[in-house]
Each structure stands twice: as structure tokens, then as C-alpha cells.
Short mmCIF file of C-alpha atoms and ligand atoms in Angstrom, two decimals:
data_model
loop_
_atom_site.label_atom_id
_atom_site.label_comp_id
_atom_site.label_asym_id
_atom_site.label_seq_id
_atom_site.Cartn_x
_atom_site.Cartn_y
_atom_site.Cartn_z
CA MET A 241 -23.43 7.27 -24.26
CA ARG A 242 -24.15 3.49 -25.40
CA VAL A 243 -23.60 -0.09 -24.93
CA ILE A 244 -21.66 -2.15 -27.22
CA LYS A 245 -21.25 -5.18 -25.88
CA GLU A 246 -21.74 -6.95 -22.67
CA ILE A 247 -18.24 -8.97 -21.45
CA LEU A 248 -19.26 -10.32 -17.88
CA ASN A 249 -21.75 -9.65 -15.47
CA ASN A 250 -22.03 -5.45 -15.35
CA THR A 251 -19.24 -5.21 -17.19
CA PHE A 252 -19.69 -3.28 -20.74
CA ILE A 253 -17.90 -1.94 -23.64
CA VAL A 254 -19.27 1.43 -23.85
CA GLU A 255 -19.14 4.15 -26.38
CA HIS A 256 -18.91 7.69 -25.88
CA ARG A 257 -18.30 10.67 -27.85
CA ASP A 258 -16.32 8.58 -30.36
CA SER A 259 -14.38 6.62 -28.07
CA SER A 260 -14.84 3.51 -26.39
CA PHE A 261 -13.73 1.72 -23.34
CA LEU A 262 -14.27 -0.86 -20.70
CA ALA A 263 -16.60 -0.42 -17.60
CA THR A 264 -18.39 -1.46 -15.28
CA LYS A 265 -21.85 -0.41 -14.16
CA SER A 266 -21.81 0.85 -10.60
CA ARG A 267 -24.14 2.57 -8.17
CA TYR A 268 -20.98 3.90 -6.61
CA PRO A 269 -18.89 7.11 -7.20
CA PRO A 270 -15.34 6.87 -8.97
CA PHE A 271 -12.63 5.36 -6.83
CA TYR A 272 -9.03 5.86 -8.21
CA GLY A 273 -9.30 9.11 -10.52
CA GLU A 274 -11.59 7.04 -13.35
CA LYS A 275 -14.42 8.84 -14.96
CA LYS A 276 -17.99 7.93 -14.75
CA ILE A 277 -20.37 8.24 -17.73
CA GLY A 278 -24.02 7.88 -16.17
CA ASP A 279 -23.88 4.63 -14.76
CA TYR A 280 -20.49 3.42 -16.36
CA ARG A 281 -17.06 3.14 -14.25
CA GLU A 282 -14.14 3.49 -16.49
CA TRP A 283 -11.88 0.24 -15.53
CA LYS A 284 -8.80 1.43 -16.68
CA ALA A 285 -6.03 -1.10 -18.37
CA TYR A 286 -3.38 0.84 -17.14
CA ARG A 287 -4.21 0.81 -13.78
CA SER A 288 -5.99 -2.74 -13.62
CA LYS A 289 -3.83 -5.72 -14.85
CA LEU A 290 -7.41 -7.52 -15.09
CA ALA A 291 -8.39 -4.89 -17.50
CA ALA A 292 -5.71 -5.55 -19.25
CA VAL A 293 -6.10 -9.33 -19.43
CA ILE A 294 -9.91 -8.32 -20.82
CA LEU A 295 -8.94 -5.64 -23.18
CA ASN A 296 -6.33 -8.17 -24.56
CA GLY A 297 -9.10 -10.28 -25.86
CA TYR A 298 -9.59 -13.02 -22.88
CA THR A 299 -12.09 -12.74 -20.39
CA PRO A 300 -12.32 -15.46 -17.27
CA SER A 301 -15.29 -16.29 -16.79
CA ILE A 302 -16.48 -14.79 -13.08
CA LYS A 303 -19.97 -15.58 -11.74
CA LYS A 304 -21.70 -12.48 -10.17
CA ASP A 305 -22.56 -14.53 -6.86
CA ALA A 306 -18.77 -15.95 -6.90
CA VAL A 307 -16.72 -16.26 -3.46
CA MET A 308 -13.62 -14.85 -3.96
CA LEU A 309 -10.39 -14.59 -2.49
CA TYR A 310 -8.07 -11.82 -3.19
CA LEU A 311 -4.52 -11.73 -2.16
CA GLY A 312 -2.76 -8.26 -2.70
CA VAL A 313 -5.62 -6.10 -2.99
CA ALA A 314 -3.66 -3.14 -2.22
CA SER A 315 -5.60 0.10 -2.54
CA GLY A 316 -8.47 -1.37 -4.05
CA THR A 317 -8.42 -0.21 -7.98
CA THR A 318 -8.95 -3.59 -9.09
CA ALA A 319 -11.25 -4.75 -6.57
CA SER A 320 -14.02 -1.98 -7.01
CA HIS A 321 -14.60 -3.39 -10.46
CA LEU A 322 -14.68 -6.92 -8.89
CA SER A 323 -17.22 -5.45 -6.44
CA ASP A 324 -19.66 -4.09 -9.15
CA ILE A 325 -19.38 -7.93 -11.03
CA LEU A 326 -19.69 -9.88 -8.19
CA ASP A 327 -22.70 -7.62 -6.74
CA SER A 328 -24.46 -10.92 -5.29
CA GLY A 329 -21.37 -12.72 -4.18
CA ILE A 330 -18.43 -11.86 -1.72
CA ILE A 331 -14.83 -10.90 -1.73
CA TYR A 332 -12.40 -11.44 0.67
CA ALA A 333 -9.28 -9.02 0.56
CA VAL A 334 -5.98 -9.70 1.84
CA GLU A 335 -3.36 -7.21 2.13
CA TYR A 336 -0.32 -6.73 4.20
CA SER A 337 0.61 -3.32 4.00
CA ALA A 338 -1.29 -0.70 6.12
CA THR A 339 -0.18 1.88 3.63
CA PRO A 340 -2.45 1.02 0.26
CA PHE A 341 -5.22 -0.86 2.72
CA LYS A 342 -6.07 2.64 4.30
CA LYS A 343 -7.54 3.67 1.38
CA PHE A 344 -8.86 0.48 0.46
CA LEU A 345 -10.88 0.61 3.51
CA GLU A 346 -13.00 3.31 2.14
CA LEU A 347 -14.05 1.27 -0.55
CA ALA A 348 -14.66 -1.57 2.24
CA GLU A 349 -16.84 0.59 4.20
CA GLU A 350 -18.63 1.31 1.63
CA ARG A 351 -19.21 -1.94 -0.67
CA GLU A 352 -20.81 -4.66 1.39
CA ASN A 353 -19.46 -7.71 -0.66
CA ILE A 354 -15.77 -7.05 0.74
CA ILE A 355 -14.45 -8.40 3.75
CA PRO A 356 -11.06 -6.88 4.62
CA LEU A 357 -8.47 -8.74 5.99
CA LEU A 358 -4.63 -6.51 6.87
CA GLU A 359 -2.89 -10.12 6.61
CA ASP A 360 0.01 -11.82 4.83
CA ALA A 361 -0.77 -14.23 2.34
CA SER A 362 1.90 -16.01 3.40
CA LYS A 363 0.57 -17.04 6.45
CA PRO A 364 -3.06 -18.46 5.19
CA GLU A 365 -3.31 -20.38 8.76
CA ASN A 366 -3.67 -16.56 9.93
CA TYR A 367 -6.83 -16.39 8.36
CA SER A 368 -8.43 -19.61 7.99
CA GLY A 369 -10.30 -19.60 10.71
CA ILE A 370 -12.42 -16.32 8.98
CA VAL A 371 -12.53 -17.43 4.95
CA GLU A 372 -14.78 -19.66 4.11
CA PRO A 373 -14.20 -22.13 0.82
CA VAL A 374 -14.14 -20.26 -2.33
CA ASP A 375 -14.87 -20.29 -6.02
CA PHE A 376 -11.95 -18.30 -7.14
CA ILE A 377 -8.54 -16.90 -5.61
CA TYR A 378 -7.21 -13.75 -7.59
CA GLN A 379 -3.40 -13.04 -6.75
CA ASP A 380 -1.44 -9.76 -7.75
CA ILE A 381 1.35 -9.99 -5.36
CA SER A 382 4.60 -9.41 -6.96
CA GLN A 383 6.53 -12.11 -4.97
CA LYS A 384 9.43 -14.11 -5.62
CA ASN A 385 7.66 -16.73 -4.01
CA GLN A 386 4.44 -16.35 -5.16
CA ILE A 387 3.43 -19.39 -6.82
CA GLU A 388 4.12 -20.71 -3.35
CA ILE A 389 1.83 -18.54 -1.61
CA PHE A 390 -0.99 -19.46 -4.19
CA SER A 391 -1.00 -23.08 -3.95
CA THR A 392 -1.19 -22.80 -0.22
CA ASN A 393 -3.83 -20.58 -0.30
CA ALA A 394 -5.64 -22.85 -3.25
CA ASP A 395 -4.80 -25.80 -0.86
CA LEU A 396 -6.52 -24.37 2.34
CA PHE A 397 -9.39 -22.40 0.88
CA LEU A 398 -10.12 -23.27 -3.19
CA ARG A 399 -13.00 -25.74 -3.47
CA ASP A 400 -12.15 -28.41 -6.10
CA GLY A 401 -12.72 -27.10 -9.72
CA GLY A 402 -12.19 -23.71 -8.50
CA GLU A 403 -10.36 -21.28 -10.59
CA GLY A 404 -7.62 -18.65 -9.87
CA ILE A 405 -5.75 -15.78 -12.15
CA ILE A 406 -2.32 -15.16 -11.12
CA MET A 407 -0.62 -12.20 -12.52
CA VAL A 408 2.97 -12.81 -12.56
CA LYS A 409 6.01 -9.83 -13.33
CA ALA A 410 8.99 -11.16 -14.47
CA ARG A 411 11.14 -8.71 -12.73
CA SER A 412 9.60 -9.83 -8.69
CA ILE A 413 10.30 -13.66 -9.66
CA ASP A 414 13.82 -13.09 -11.30
CA SER A 415 15.63 -10.10 -12.11
CA THR A 416 18.13 -11.25 -13.86
CA SER A 417 16.67 -14.02 -16.19
CA GLU A 418 14.92 -13.52 -19.52
CA PRO A 419 11.42 -12.82 -18.69
CA SER A 420 10.07 -15.41 -21.03
CA GLU A 421 12.38 -17.97 -19.09
CA VAL A 422 11.08 -16.72 -15.96
CA PHE A 423 7.30 -16.94 -17.37
CA ASN A 424 8.30 -20.92 -18.70
CA PHE A 425 9.31 -21.50 -14.99
CA VAL A 426 6.16 -20.27 -13.40
CA LEU A 427 4.01 -22.17 -16.11
CA SER A 428 5.65 -25.71 -15.23
CA GLU A 429 5.65 -25.34 -11.38
CA LEU A 430 1.55 -23.86 -11.30
CA GLU A 431 1.29 -27.30 -13.71
CA LYS A 432 2.13 -29.81 -10.91
CA PHE A 433 -1.16 -28.77 -9.17
CA PHE A 434 -3.16 -27.09 -11.34
CA ASP A 435 -4.97 -27.46 -15.00
CA ILE A 436 -3.78 -24.02 -16.84
CA LEU A 437 -6.59 -22.82 -19.31
CA LYS A 438 -4.75 -19.62 -20.57
CA HIS A 439 -1.79 -17.33 -20.25
CA GLY A 440 -0.84 -14.66 -21.86
CA GLY A 441 0.87 -11.08 -22.10
CA LEU A 442 -0.20 -7.34 -20.60
CA GLU A 443 1.61 -5.70 -23.16
CA PRO A 444 0.50 -2.80 -23.93
CA PHE A 445 -0.59 -1.67 -20.66
CA HIS A 446 2.12 -3.67 -18.20
CA LYS A 447 5.30 -4.67 -19.51
CA ASP A 448 7.16 -7.86 -18.57
CA HIS A 449 4.40 -9.32 -17.26
CA ILE A 450 1.69 -12.70 -17.96
CA PHE A 451 -1.60 -13.32 -16.58
CA VAL A 452 -2.26 -17.41 -16.14
CA HIS A 453 -5.72 -18.77 -15.19
CA VAL A 454 -5.78 -21.93 -13.46
CA ARG A 455 -8.70 -24.74 -12.25
CA LYS A 456 -7.84 -26.99 -9.22
CA MET B 887 -5.08 -24.05 18.71
CA SER B 888 -6.93 -26.67 20.48
CA GLU B 889 -7.62 -29.38 17.27
CA ILE B 890 -6.84 -32.23 20.27
CA ASN B 891 -10.28 -32.64 21.05
CA ASN B 892 -11.62 -32.10 17.20
CA CYS B 893 -12.28 -28.45 18.17
CA TYR B 894 -11.29 -25.54 16.31
CA ASN B 895 -11.22 -21.71 16.50
CA THR B 896 -13.18 -19.78 13.92
CA TRP B 897 -13.65 -15.89 14.00
CA PHE B 898 -16.82 -16.11 15.55
CA GLY B 899 -15.68 -19.16 18.54
CA GLU B 900 -14.70 -22.50 18.75
CA VAL B 901 -16.42 -25.00 16.51
CA CYS B 902 -16.28 -28.46 17.89
CA LEU B 903 -16.76 -31.96 15.23
CA GLU B 904 -18.83 -34.38 17.38
CA ASP B 905 -21.67 -36.32 15.49
CA GLY B 906 -21.92 -33.16 13.49
CA LEU B 907 -21.03 -29.76 13.91
CA LYS B 908 -20.81 -28.10 17.57
CA VAL B 909 -20.77 -24.08 18.09
CA PHE B 910 -19.67 -22.15 21.12
CA ARG B 911 -19.97 -18.84 19.94
CA SER B 912 -17.82 -16.15 21.08
CA LYS B 913 -18.96 -13.38 23.53
CA ASN B 914 -16.11 -10.67 21.56
CA LEU B 915 -15.92 -11.03 18.20
CA LYS B 916 -13.16 -8.82 18.33
CA GLU B 917 -11.20 -10.91 20.32
CA SER B 918 -12.13 -14.11 18.45
CA PHE B 919 -11.34 -12.51 15.14
CA GLN B 920 -8.12 -12.12 15.70
CA SER B 921 -7.15 -15.30 17.60
CA CYS B 922 -8.91 -18.07 15.07
CA LYS B 923 -5.45 -19.71 13.87
CA ASN B 924 -5.78 -22.72 12.46
CA TRP B 925 -3.92 -24.96 9.39
CA LYS B 926 -6.65 -26.74 7.40
CA LEU B 927 -10.37 -26.69 8.68
CA PRO B 928 -12.45 -30.00 7.95
CA PHE B 929 -15.53 -27.85 7.31
CA SER B 930 -16.34 -24.54 6.14
CA VAL B 931 -16.67 -21.95 8.51
CA LYS B 932 -19.52 -20.32 6.97
CA ASP B 933 -21.59 -23.40 7.69
CA ALA B 934 -20.30 -23.45 10.88
CA GLY B 935 -21.54 -19.89 11.16
CA MET B 936 -24.95 -20.01 9.88
CA ILE B 937 -25.74 -22.15 13.12
CA ALA B 938 -24.31 -19.60 15.30
CA PHE B 939 -26.15 -16.20 13.58
CA GLY B 940 -29.58 -18.52 12.07
CA SER B 941 -28.82 -16.71 8.56
CA GLU B 942 -26.58 -16.09 5.92
CA SER B 943 -27.21 -12.38 5.78
CA GLU B 944 -26.79 -12.18 9.27
CA TYR B 945 -23.23 -14.07 9.13
CA TYR B 946 -22.10 -12.02 6.78
CA ARG B 947 -23.07 -8.88 8.79
CA ASN B 948 -21.26 -9.80 11.50
CA LEU B 949 -18.14 -10.91 9.68
CA ARG B 950 -18.35 -7.53 7.88
CA ARG B 951 -18.33 -5.42 10.56
CA THR B 952 -15.62 -7.15 12.86
CA ALA B 953 -13.72 -7.04 9.86
CA LEU B 954 -14.01 -3.78 9.41
CA GLN B 955 -13.08 -2.61 13.06
CA VAL B 956 -10.02 -4.97 13.53
CA ALA B 957 -8.71 -3.78 10.32
CA GLU B 958 -9.07 -0.04 11.25
CA GLU B 959 -7.35 -0.17 14.38
CA ARG B 960 -4.62 -2.53 12.67
CA VAL B 961 -3.75 -0.02 10.24
CA ARG B 962 -4.01 2.87 12.74
CA LYS B 963 -1.66 0.99 15.03
CA GLU B 964 0.87 0.02 12.05
CA LEU B 965 0.89 3.88 10.36
CA GLN B 966 1.34 5.04 13.64
CA SER B 967 4.83 3.03 14.50
CA ASP B 968 5.76 2.91 10.49
CA GLU B 969 6.40 7.20 11.35
CA ARG B 970 7.68 6.26 14.66
CA TYR B 971 10.16 4.37 13.36
CA LEU B 972 10.63 6.74 10.36
CA ILE B 973 11.13 9.80 13.24
CA SER B 974 13.90 7.32 15.04
CA LEU B 975 15.78 6.63 12.37
CA LEU B 976 16.14 10.66 11.23
CA LYS B 977 16.84 11.24 14.69
CA ALA B 978 19.83 8.79 14.82
CA LEU B 979 20.80 10.08 11.75
CA ASP B 980 21.13 13.70 13.19
CA GLU B 981 23.10 11.72 15.88
CA ILE B 982 26.17 10.35 13.70
CA ASP B 983 26.34 14.01 11.77
CA LEU B 984 26.96 14.89 15.63
CA GLY B 985 29.92 12.34 16.16
CA ILE B 986 31.33 12.63 12.49
CA ASN B 987 31.60 16.38 13.11
CA LEU B 988 32.86 15.96 16.60
CA PHE B 989 35.47 13.42 15.77
CA SER B 990 36.85 15.01 12.57
CA GLU B 991 37.49 18.17 15.07
CA LYS B 992 39.13 16.17 17.36
CA ILE B 993 41.18 14.78 14.57
CA ARG B 994 42.05 18.26 13.25
CA ASP B 995 43.02 19.28 17.03
CA ILE B 996 45.59 16.12 17.50
CA GLU B 997 47.06 16.42 13.98
CA GLU B 998 47.40 19.97 14.91
CA THR B 999 49.38 19.17 17.60
CA ARG B 1000 51.56 16.36 17.09
CA GLU B 1001 52.10 13.20 14.67
CA SER B 1002 49.99 10.62 16.45
CA SER B 1003 49.05 7.16 15.50
CA LEU B 1004 45.98 7.73 17.01
CA THR B 1005 44.58 9.76 14.44
CA GLU B 1006 44.54 6.93 12.24
CA LYS B 1007 42.30 5.08 14.58
CA PHE B 1008 40.02 8.19 14.60
CA ASN B 1009 39.83 8.34 10.65
CA GLN B 1010 38.84 4.69 10.35
CA ILE B 1011 35.87 5.37 12.75
CA VAL B 1012 34.99 8.31 10.87
CA SER B 1013 34.93 6.40 7.62
CA ASP B 1014 32.64 3.83 9.19
CA LEU B 1015 30.39 6.23 10.73
CA LYS B 1016 30.26 7.94 6.97
CA THR B 1017 29.44 4.35 5.58
CA PHE B 1018 26.57 3.55 8.09
CA ARG B 1019 25.08 7.28 7.57
CA LYS B 1020 25.09 6.19 3.70
CA ASP B 1021 23.01 2.82 4.76
CA LEU B 1022 21.22 4.86 7.18
CA GLU B 1023 19.81 7.48 4.58
CA ASN B 1024 19.10 4.75 2.06
CA GLU B 1025 16.51 3.37 4.80
CA ILE B 1026 15.30 6.76 5.64
CA ASN B 1027 14.40 7.12 1.92
CA SER B 1028 13.08 4.03 1.28
CA HIS B 1029 11.05 4.01 4.22
CA ALA B 1030 9.57 7.42 3.72
CA GLU B 1031 9.09 6.56 -0.25
CA ARG B 1032 6.37 3.84 1.65
CA ILE B 1033 4.91 5.71 3.98
CA ILE B 1034 5.08 9.31 2.42
CA PRO B 1035 5.17 8.77 -1.26
CA ASN B 1036 4.10 12.18 -2.25
CA VAL B 1037 5.83 14.34 0.54
CA SER B 1038 9.08 12.37 -0.39
CA SER B 1039 8.95 12.47 -3.68
CA ILE B 1040 9.01 16.49 -3.74
CA ALA B 1041 11.41 17.06 -0.97
CA GLY B 1042 13.35 13.68 -0.78
CA GLY B 1043 13.59 11.22 2.06
CA VAL B 1044 15.08 13.54 4.62
CA ILE B 1045 13.62 16.62 4.44
CA ALA B 1046 10.35 14.61 4.63
CA ALA B 1047 10.83 12.76 7.30
CA ARG B 1048 12.00 15.77 8.94
CA LEU B 1049 8.80 17.61 8.23
CA LEU B 1050 6.87 14.47 9.51
CA GLU B 1051 8.77 14.76 12.48
CA LYS B 1052 8.26 18.38 13.30
CA ALA B 1053 5.00 18.47 12.70
CA GLY B 1054 4.63 15.52 15.23
CA SER B 1055 2.05 13.16 12.68
CA LEU B 1056 1.31 12.49 9.20
CA LYS B 1057 -1.69 13.67 10.42
CA LYS B 1058 -0.54 17.09 11.76
CA LEU B 1059 1.49 17.67 8.62
CA ALA B 1060 -1.72 17.00 6.68
CA SER B 1061 -3.78 19.19 8.09
CA MET B 1062 -1.27 22.40 7.98
CA PRO B 1063 -1.70 24.71 5.53
CA ALA B 1064 1.30 26.10 3.21
CA SER B 1065 2.19 28.59 5.04
CA THR B 1066 2.70 26.83 8.36
CA ILE B 1067 4.92 24.10 6.29
CA GLN B 1068 7.06 26.71 4.59
CA ILE B 1069 8.47 27.55 7.93
CA ILE B 1070 7.92 24.29 9.61
CA GLY B 1071 11.40 24.18 11.53
CA ALA B 1072 11.97 27.62 11.88
CA GLU B 1073 9.95 28.63 14.35
CA LYS B 1074 12.71 29.52 16.90
CA SER B 1075 13.53 32.43 14.81
CA LEU B 1076 9.97 33.13 14.40
CA PHE B 1077 9.42 33.32 17.62
CA LYS B 1078 12.74 35.65 18.10
CA ALA B 1079 11.68 37.86 15.91
CA ILE B 1080 8.17 38.24 17.32
CA SER B 1081 9.65 38.44 20.39
CA ARG B 1082 11.72 41.25 19.05
CA MET B 1083 8.55 43.17 17.56
CA LYS B 1084 6.80 42.63 21.12
CA LYS B 1085 9.42 44.63 22.73
CA GLY B 1086 8.96 47.59 20.05
CA LYS B 1087 12.25 46.56 18.08
CA LYS B 1088 13.05 45.63 14.54
CA ALA B 1089 12.72 42.06 13.51
CA LYS B 1090 12.66 40.00 9.95
CA THR B 1091 10.32 37.33 9.98
CA PRO B 1092 11.68 33.67 8.77
CA LYS B 1093 10.66 33.24 4.80
CA HIS B 1094 11.83 29.75 5.21
CA GLY B 1095 12.12 26.39 7.47
CA ILE B 1096 13.34 23.05 6.61
CA ILE B 1097 12.21 23.29 3.22
CA PHE B 1098 15.39 25.79 2.84
CA GLN B 1099 17.44 22.63 2.83
CA HIS B 1100 16.30 21.56 -0.55
CA PRO B 1101 18.42 22.14 -3.93
CA TYR B 1102 15.33 23.41 -5.36
CA ILE B 1103 15.76 26.20 -3.37
CA ARG B 1104 19.45 26.49 -2.33
CA GLY B 1105 20.44 26.16 -5.97
CA LEU B 1106 18.63 29.58 -6.69
CA PRO B 1107 19.91 33.27 -6.11
CA LYS B 1108 18.88 34.35 -2.90
CA LYS B 1109 16.32 37.13 -4.03
CA LYS B 1110 14.18 34.25 -6.00
CA ARG B 1111 14.30 31.46 -3.17
CA GLY B 1112 11.39 33.07 -1.02
CA LYS B 1113 9.32 32.46 -4.14
CA MET B 1114 10.26 28.73 -4.97
CA ALA B 1115 9.77 28.18 -0.88
CA ARG B 1116 6.36 28.92 -1.16
CA PHE B 1117 5.27 27.30 -4.24
CA MET B 1118 7.18 24.04 -2.81
CA ALA B 1119 5.09 24.78 0.41
CA ALA B 1120 1.92 24.63 -1.53
CA LYS B 1121 2.90 21.18 -3.63
CA LEU B 1122 4.00 19.76 -0.27
CA ALA B 1123 0.49 20.56 1.36
CA ILE B 1124 -1.01 18.95 -1.54
CA ALA B 1125 1.14 15.89 -0.94
CA ALA B 1126 0.86 15.67 2.37
CA ARG B 1127 -3.09 15.42 1.96
CA ILE B 1128 -2.60 12.42 -0.21
CA ASP B 1129 -0.49 10.82 1.77
CA PHE B 1130 -2.51 11.00 4.89
CA TYR B 1131 -5.35 9.31 2.58
CA GLY B 1132 -3.57 6.43 1.42
CA GLY B 1133 -3.29 8.00 -2.17
CA GLU B 1134 -1.26 6.78 -4.68
CA LEU B 1135 2.25 8.32 -5.93
CA ASN B 1136 1.33 11.32 -8.25
CA GLU B 1137 4.00 11.62 -10.50
CA GLU B 1138 2.28 15.03 -11.80
CA LEU B 1139 3.27 17.05 -8.48
CA VAL B 1140 7.09 16.62 -8.38
CA GLU B 1141 7.18 17.27 -12.13
CA ILE B 1142 5.55 20.70 -11.61
CA VAL B 1143 7.55 21.51 -9.28
CA ARG B 1144 10.82 20.57 -10.93
CA LYS B 1145 9.17 22.70 -13.78
CA LYS B 1146 9.24 25.81 -11.45
CA TYR B 1147 12.68 25.27 -10.23
CA GLY B 1148 13.58 25.25 -14.16
CA GLU B 1149 11.92 28.47 -14.61
CA LEU B 1150 13.04 30.21 -12.20
CA GLN B 1151 16.67 29.38 -12.64
CA GLU B 1152 16.49 31.15 -15.86
CA ARG B 1153 14.68 34.15 -15.62
C1 SAM C 312 1.02 -5.09 -7.81
S1 SAM C 312 0.10 -4.61 -6.14
C2 SAM C 312 -1.20 -5.23 -6.23
C3 SAM C 312 -2.37 -4.04 -7.61
C4 SAM C 312 -3.86 -4.47 -7.23
N1 SAM C 312 -4.55 -6.18 -7.48
C5 SAM C 312 -4.89 -3.92 -7.97
O1 SAM C 312 -4.63 -4.12 -9.72
O2 SAM C 312 -5.69 -2.94 -7.58
C6 SAM C 312 0.70 -5.71 -4.96
C7 SAM C 312 0.38 -5.67 -3.52
O3 SAM C 312 0.45 -7.21 -3.09
C8 SAM C 312 0.77 -6.65 -1.87
N2 SAM C 312 1.91 -8.08 -0.86
C9 SAM C 312 2.81 -8.16 -1.68
N3 SAM C 312 3.63 -9.16 -0.93
C10 SAM C 312 2.16 -9.52 -0.20
C11 SAM C 312 1.81 -10.49 0.91
N4 SAM C 312 2.82 -11.41 1.45
N5 SAM C 312 0.56 -10.24 1.37
C12 SAM C 312 -0.16 -10.24 1.13
N6 SAM C 312 0.01 -8.86 0.48
C13 SAM C 312 1.12 -8.41 -0.31
C14 SAM C 312 1.91 -5.55 -1.73
O4 SAM C 312 1.77 -4.82 -0.46
C15 SAM C 312 1.48 -4.59 -3.02
O5 SAM C 312 -0.46 -3.66 -2.40
#
């Protein structure tokens, strides 16, 4: 096994037996059925949209000591890698469905940089007495009003100059319009409040999705 | 919310703004953690918390411990109420079926004796009940898909809910061996068989319980049903465990069951 390229803190492209893959360096065991070779946990792009963004050639800079608010953490697939990356940071992880969150709690028990919150991201007032000002908001909630939810959370918690990544699934916002129309609408909404640093698709890993990277 | 006098609720207690931050640490962190609604705080909770806890590491240690305790309690409660909701939907479905049968019988009775405009009304009631039954079944399916995705992908929402009901809880279902899952719902005939045997009489032990209603078992010739039931029960036992531990849907599991059915059908 050999490291080909460093992408972010603890994040590498590694080569093993003639195939190369994205991985995070981790002292923890596999969490969602990914393989682990040596210290490197494979980061699967079909399972994690952030891995898809990176494999498609764009790497948002995420600092290892960043304070992050994660909206829609589900069972923690992506969060497990973010926890490797932010090894001296903190992740406030919000999810409102108890079913995936139960599995996520196994991760939260094990990782010291995770604060689990079983809360509704559309009611940030319920956790405003808990979450400190953050450097980064990662949102993956597939909701019709997810842009509004992102903006309110950014208003409450994101420091000036802080950044965010929003994953948008066209069908969740509007199931009848063309994905490209939906994406244009989303971008124009975000532009009202944020600088758009980059956006792009997640094909072939996730169909009819885009990511948008913004700054406040 | 107690912002009137410039005080705010945080997870570790009350913070007041009077030339600087004044912190009143709560005696019960779990309680204050769950009652700290505010709009925007004019200070950083962490800055205030460092005053209460003395250091960053103490701040995060307490925050994490409290968050984990609260999250675990909430998850437990919510999952229990999810299961109860599914079971109560299933009971409603059974009662509606009883109702539909009862009314249909009455309609037949009346029709057999004489022509009556009343049967119109009865028919209307039955058709409304059938519509409602459909809605209820949809709700059962979508709820089961959410809380027991793997069991319901194999068994279908209604049978999955019935397994849950008979087992008592997902926790219990997940701890059952396949051989028990195979006969859930057949307990009555099992007990009958046992008591017959005790009396020295001949008795057949039941082979299939609730899962016998599954189209993949009913759709097979009698002599192959036992085999299919055993196979399905084994996969359901795995599925229940995945669901209990909060795993996502594993498509392979359904696929294997479907394949087995195909094989048995052909042979
Ligand atoms: C696509 S999944 C997230 C997958 C996850 N980010 C990952 O990559 O591992 C979307 C999640 O958002 C959650 N969600 C949707 N609306 C939400 C809300 N208003 N508040 C909190 N969570 C929400 C859903 O329950 C679901 O678990």
C-alpha cells in the first residue's frame, strides 16, 4: 500500500494492489462496511456525497481544528470521515430521525470530537443554547425548504467569513421541474445571502444532485 | 426564555449580561441541556461556558457527556413510541377487516331475505371502509419501511408489523432465533400440539406462523413451503438484527430471498 497524494488533513488517495481509492487516516475501526487497509479507511463516494465532490476534483478546504455544524448527519457515514479530518476540531451533529441516529450514537460514543443532537434543523432556536459559533456548516438534508434552513442556521451560528457546503437533490426541492432549473433557482436563492465559491454535480456517484460551497 | 433582564438559558445554566458575562451554573446539566431555547445569543456559549467549567477540555467533556446521555434517552423513547404507533396501526387494520367482514355478511343476510334500500347504505359503508383500509395499509408500509427497513423489505410492511407486534418489541424480535421467528403467530397451535402430545396423543407441530401469509410461501406447492419458511425466517432473523442496530437497508437480503423463491418455484 502506498500514499499517492494528500488531499486534506488525514485525507489521502492511496494505492493498494493496483487500485487507488480515497481514504481517511483513522485509528478507529470501519464503521459502515468500508474497507480498512493499515490505518486508512476507504471513503466511499457512492455512500458519501462529500467523497463524491472530492473525487470529482474539488476539495473545499476544511481545517483540522474547525468547529463544524453538521445538519442531517443520519447514521454518520460522512461524519465518520469528517471526524478523522477534524482531529482537533469539533462537530455538532444534528439529525431529527431517531432510526439512523441510533447507529450514529455508536460513532459519537467512540469519537471525542462529536456532539450529537437529536433535533430538527428547521428549529435551530432549540439548540441555540448549545452550539457555539462555528466555522463551517455542512448540510445534507434533502428538504424542500433546505435553503431557508441553511440560511437560518448560518444566521444563528456561522461566523462572518465562515463557509458552508449544501448538498441539493433536485427531486427534493421540486419533483416536477428539470433538475437544471431547480439548481439555478437554488443558486440564485443562495446568492442573496452568500458568496458562492463553487458548485458542481455529483455524477456518476449520485444522480441529479449538486453541491454548493458558499461563504458568509 | 428569560431575555427580559438580559439573561439567557444555555445548556449549562443561565448567563446574564451585566458589564461582562455572569454565569449561574445549573445543578442538573441534563435538565438545563433540554431547556435552553433562545433566539440568537449575543455571546458565544463556549466563552461563557469556559467561565463555568474553567477550561476548554472540561467544557467539552461535560458537553459531550450530557449530549450523549440526552440523545440516548431521546432515541430510546422515540423508537419505543415509533414501535407502539406501528402496532396500533396494525390493530386498527385488523379491526377494520373484522368490520368489513361483518358488514358484508349482514348485507348478504338482508339481500337474501328481501330487496331493501338499506343495502345501498351498507355497501357504501363497506366501500368507505375499504378505502380507509388502503390508506391505513399505506401508512403501515411507509412507517415500517422507516423503522424496520430490512424486515419489511423481506416480509412486507403488514407482516413485518405483525411480527413486531407478536414479538412485543424490535429488541425482542432481534434476539429471537430463526426457528422462533418461523413459528411466531402459530403459538396457539403449538401449545395445542404440545398438550396433545403430553396426553400421549398424536400431534403435528406447526411449521409456519405469520410468515406463512407471505406470497412467497403461499405461492409454493405445499411440500416446498416448509423449506421456504425456514429460509425466510433465517433471513428475517438477520434483518431484525440489522434493523435493531440501526443499520440501513441491505438490498442483498431481499434479493437472496427472491432468488430462493424463484428456485423453489421451478424445481
Ligand atoms: C441524505 S441523508 C444524510 C446522509 C449523511 N449526510 C451522510 O452523508 O452520511 C438526509 C438526512 O437528513 C435528515 N433530515 C431531514 N430533514 C431534517 C431536519 N429538518 N432536521 C434534521 N435532520 C433532517 C434525514 O432524517 C436524513 O437522515
